[in-house]
Short mmCIF file of C-alpha atoms and ligand atoms in Angstrom, two decimals:
data_model
loop_
_atom_site.label_atom_id
_atom_site.label_comp_id
_atom_site.label_asym_id
_atom_site.label_seq_id
_atom_site.Cartn_x
_atom_site.Cartn_y
_atom_site.Cartn_z
CA MET A 1 -16.54 20.77 7.30
CA GLN A 2 -13.18 21.45 8.20
CA CYS A 3 -9.52 20.90 6.16
CA LEU A 4 -7.75 18.20 8.76
CA VAL A 5 -4.79 20.38 7.91
CA CYS A 6 -5.27 23.71 7.48
CA GLU A 7 -8.65 23.82 9.00
CA ASN A 8 -10.19 25.77 6.71
CA LEU A 9 -13.55 25.33 5.90
CA SER A 10 -13.45 22.56 2.52
CA LEU A 11 -16.08 19.90 1.32
CA ARG A 12 -13.02 17.47 1.88
CA LEU A 13 -11.51 16.50 4.40
CA ILE A 14 -8.16 17.52 3.06
CA CYS A 15 -8.54 20.46 0.75
CA GLN A 16 -7.32 20.29 -2.96
CA GLN A 17 -5.02 22.95 -1.56
CA CYS A 18 -3.38 20.78 1.19
CA LEU A 19 -3.09 17.77 -0.80
CA ASP A 20 -1.44 19.34 -3.54
CA SER A 21 0.79 21.16 -1.14
CA LEU A 22 1.78 17.80 0.08
CA PRO A 23 5.31 17.27 -1.21
CA LEU A 24 5.75 13.92 -3.26
CA ARG A 25 8.92 12.48 -3.19
CA PRO A 26 8.98 9.65 -5.32
CA THR A 27 11.40 7.05 -4.30
CA SER A 28 12.65 3.78 -5.11
CA ARG A 29 14.34 0.92 -3.14
CA VAL A 30 15.33 -2.20 -4.04
CA LEU A 31 15.36 -5.40 -1.43
CA GLU A 32 18.08 -7.21 -0.72
CA CYS A 33 15.32 -10.11 -2.34
CA GLY A 34 15.78 -8.37 -5.82
CA LEU A 35 11.94 -6.80 -5.61
CA SER A 36 11.68 -3.08 -6.52
CA VAL A 37 9.71 -1.09 -4.14
CA HIS A 38 8.22 2.50 -5.06
CA SER A 39 7.03 4.82 -2.59
CA PHE A 40 5.30 8.44 -2.79
CA PHE A 41 5.37 10.02 0.12
CA GLY A 42 8.24 10.43 3.18
CA LEU A 43 6.99 9.33 5.80
CA SER A 44 7.68 12.15 7.81
CA ASP A 45 5.67 14.58 5.98
CA VAL A 46 2.34 12.29 6.14
CA ALA A 47 2.62 10.61 8.97
CA PRO A 48 -0.25 12.44 11.07
CA LEU A 49 -2.48 11.48 8.02
CA ILE A 50 -1.37 7.89 7.74
CA TYR A 51 -1.25 6.81 11.31
CA SER A 52 -4.94 6.67 13.15
CA LYS A 53 -4.82 9.74 14.48
CA TYR A 54 -7.82 10.51 12.29
CA HIS A 55 -9.40 6.93 12.72
CA ILE A 56 -12.81 7.79 12.59
CA PHE A 57 -12.00 9.59 9.31
CA GLY A 58 -9.11 7.39 8.30
CA SER A 59 -10.14 5.47 5.67
CA ARG A 60 -11.13 8.38 3.52
CA ILE A 61 -8.24 10.23 4.23
CA LEU A 62 -6.00 7.14 3.39
CA ALA A 63 -8.10 6.79 0.19
CA ARG A 64 -7.82 10.68 -0.44
CA LEU A 65 -3.69 10.24 -0.53
CA ALA A 66 -3.66 7.02 -2.49
CA ARG A 67 -5.71 8.32 -5.07
CA HIS A 68 -3.17 11.35 -5.43
CA CYS A 69 -0.76 8.54 -5.54
CA ALA A 70 -1.88 6.59 -8.34
CA GLN A 71 -2.91 9.94 -10.31
CA TYR A 72 0.86 10.79 -10.34
CA PHE A 73 1.70 7.12 -10.81
CA PHE A 74 -0.45 6.33 -13.59
CA ALA A 75 0.52 9.79 -15.58
CA LYS A 76 3.95 8.46 -15.58
CA VAL A 77 3.87 4.97 -15.93
CA SER A 78 1.70 2.59 -18.15
CA ILE A 79 1.40 -1.36 -17.01
CA PRO A 80 0.13 -3.77 -18.61
CA THR A 81 -3.62 -4.62 -18.82
CA HIS A 82 -5.06 -7.40 -16.58
CA THR A 83 -2.09 -6.45 -14.14
CA ILE A 84 -3.43 -8.15 -10.61
CA ALA A 85 -3.19 -5.93 -7.70
CA ILE A 86 -2.54 -7.54 -4.18
CA GLY A 87 -2.78 -5.79 -1.22
CA LEU A 88 -0.87 -7.46 1.96
CA ASP A 89 -2.93 -8.78 4.39
CA ASP A 90 -6.11 -6.87 3.63
CA LEU A 91 -8.26 -8.14 6.20
CA PRO A 92 -10.01 -5.40 8.53
CA ARG A 93 -8.31 -5.01 11.36
CA LYS A 94 -9.55 -2.74 13.92
CA HIS A 95 -11.20 -0.21 11.94
CA TYR A 96 -10.66 -0.98 8.11
CA ALA A 97 -8.03 -2.42 6.05
CA HIS A 98 -5.33 0.14 4.80
CA THR A 99 -4.26 -1.88 1.96
CA ALA A 100 -7.66 -2.72 0.68
CA ILE A 101 -8.37 0.88 0.35
CA ILE A 102 -4.91 1.52 -1.57
CA VAL A 103 -5.81 -1.16 -3.64
CA ARG A 104 -9.25 0.02 -4.55
CA GLU A 105 -8.22 3.61 -5.41
CA PHE A 106 -4.94 2.53 -7.30
CA CYS A 107 -7.50 -0.07 -9.50
CA LYS A 108 -9.95 3.36 -10.20
CA VAL A 109 -7.63 5.51 -11.34
CA SER A 110 -5.92 2.13 -13.77
CA ASN A 111 -8.88 2.46 -15.96
CA ALA A 112 -9.09 -1.13 -15.26
CA THR A 113 -5.32 -2.15 -16.38
CA LEU A 114 -5.27 -3.07 -12.73
CA ILE A 115 -7.47 -6.10 -11.12
CA PRO A 116 -7.99 -6.25 -7.36
CA SER A 117 -7.93 -9.44 -5.87
CA TYR A 118 -8.57 -8.99 -1.96
CA GLY A 119 -8.02 -11.37 0.75
CA THR A 120 -5.06 -12.57 -1.31
CA LEU A 121 -1.71 -12.43 0.96
CA ILE A 122 -3.07 -12.94 4.76
CA ALA A 123 -0.54 -12.97 7.34
CA THR A 124 -1.50 -15.33 9.80
CA ASN A 125 0.88 -14.00 12.18
CA PRO A 126 -0.88 -10.53 12.79
CA ILE A 127 1.73 -8.91 15.01
CA SER A 128 2.05 -5.92 14.25
CA TYR A 129 5.86 -4.23 13.38
CA ALA A 130 5.48 -0.54 14.01
CA GLY A 131 8.03 1.02 16.19
CA LYS A 132 9.89 -3.02 15.95
CA SER A 133 13.17 -3.29 15.73
CA LEU A 134 14.80 -4.97 12.46
CA GLU A 135 15.61 -8.42 14.50
CA PHE A 136 12.59 -7.86 16.29
CA ARG A 137 10.77 -8.10 12.50
CA GLN A 138 13.49 -10.90 11.52
CA ASN A 139 12.45 -12.95 14.46
CA ASN A 140 8.60 -12.82 14.04
CA PRO A 141 7.58 -13.76 10.48
CA ARG A 142 4.37 -12.91 9.38
CA HIS A 143 3.78 -16.53 7.86
CA PHE A 144 1.75 -14.89 4.82
CA LEU A 145 -0.56 -17.48 3.39
CA TYR A 146 -1.46 -16.88 -0.19
CA LYS A 147 -4.97 -17.74 -1.65
CA PRO A 148 -5.11 -17.17 -5.22
CA LYS A 149 -8.54 -15.55 -6.81
CA PHE A 150 -7.12 -15.59 -10.44
CA HIS A 151 -6.13 -19.30 -11.28
CA LYS A 152 -4.59 -18.08 -14.40
CA GLN A 153 -2.00 -16.01 -11.63
CA ASN A 154 -0.80 -19.85 -10.98
CA THR A 155 -0.53 -22.21 -13.51
CA THR A 156 0.35 -19.60 -16.49
CA GLY A 157 2.25 -16.80 -14.52
CA ASP A 158 1.11 -14.76 -17.88
CA ALA A 159 -0.53 -12.19 -15.44
CA GLY A 160 1.78 -9.57 -13.74
CA THR A 161 1.33 -9.02 -10.42
CA ILE A 162 1.98 -5.49 -8.10
CA ILE A 163 2.02 -5.88 -4.36
CA PHE A 164 0.60 -2.79 -2.35
CA ASP A 165 1.55 -1.71 1.45
CA ASP A 166 1.06 1.66 2.64
CA ILE A 167 4.39 2.11 4.51
CA ILE A 168 7.99 0.66 3.55
CA THR A 169 10.32 0.45 6.76
CA SER A 170 12.65 -1.97 6.76
CA GLY A 171 11.37 -3.88 3.92
CA SER A 172 10.85 -7.06 5.70
CA THR A 173 7.23 -7.56 5.46
CA LEU A 174 7.26 -6.90 1.49
CA THR A 175 10.42 -9.72 1.66
CA GLN A 176 8.32 -11.96 3.28
CA ALA A 177 5.40 -11.53 1.16
CA TYR A 178 7.30 -11.58 -2.02
CA GLN A 179 9.04 -14.79 -0.97
CA CYS A 180 5.43 -16.30 -0.27
CA LEU A 181 4.13 -15.30 -3.67
CA CYS A 182 7.92 -16.97 -5.40
CA ALA A 183 7.18 -20.16 -3.60
CA HIS A 184 3.90 -20.08 -5.42
CA GLY A 185 5.16 -19.28 -8.82
CA VAL A 186 4.39 -16.21 -8.76
CA ARG A 187 6.75 -13.31 -9.11
CA PRO A 188 5.71 -9.53 -8.26
CA LEU A 189 6.46 -7.18 -11.25
CA PHE A 190 7.37 -4.47 -8.16
CA ALA A 191 5.76 -3.26 -5.29
CA ILE A 192 4.37 0.41 -4.28
CA THR A 193 3.95 1.96 -0.78
CA LEU A 194 2.20 5.10 -0.90
CA ALA A 195 5.31 6.18 2.04
CA ASP A 196 8.86 5.73 2.82
CA ALA A 197 9.95 5.45 6.48
CA ARG A 198 13.31 6.40 5.68
CA LEU A 199 12.12 10.01 4.73
ZN1 ZN B 1 -6.35 22.54 4.17
#
């Protein structure tokens, strides 16, 4: 097959050379609610890869990008064992569940310190925020529903939690997710997104 970026022959959808040449631009933001969000790519550098342009292969491209970010992350950061990974709204919509793929790759690379908790934080208002204003986002909350998979998460609060999303734009989705978790006694350590839309 061909590499989707350079179009040279490649065994992978993005060849190693192209993957390595994607600029990593690690950034951290602290949202007004207090949640820290760590990102790896500038959205402008990876938008065609992250968006659905190649939707047939989309899940495999996303997995490759997520794995790349996870390798970078775990080379620098160690997290407590049994940290729980929650992907925001990880139900398959259209073709696949973006955040479930990201969570799966981070958990694989984490050497079992990170435990996936799928289907835990689901938006009951599955409205798309793509291209919408901050005002629209604030007027149309996602109404997250929290369905804990690990009861410990709720009762003792001893397991740390990291929340995952593909892109941070205004931070309003992550803020709503954070508030939902806090309302159930779960205070996430921080959030991870692959790309920051400000870059
Ligand atoms: Zn290539």
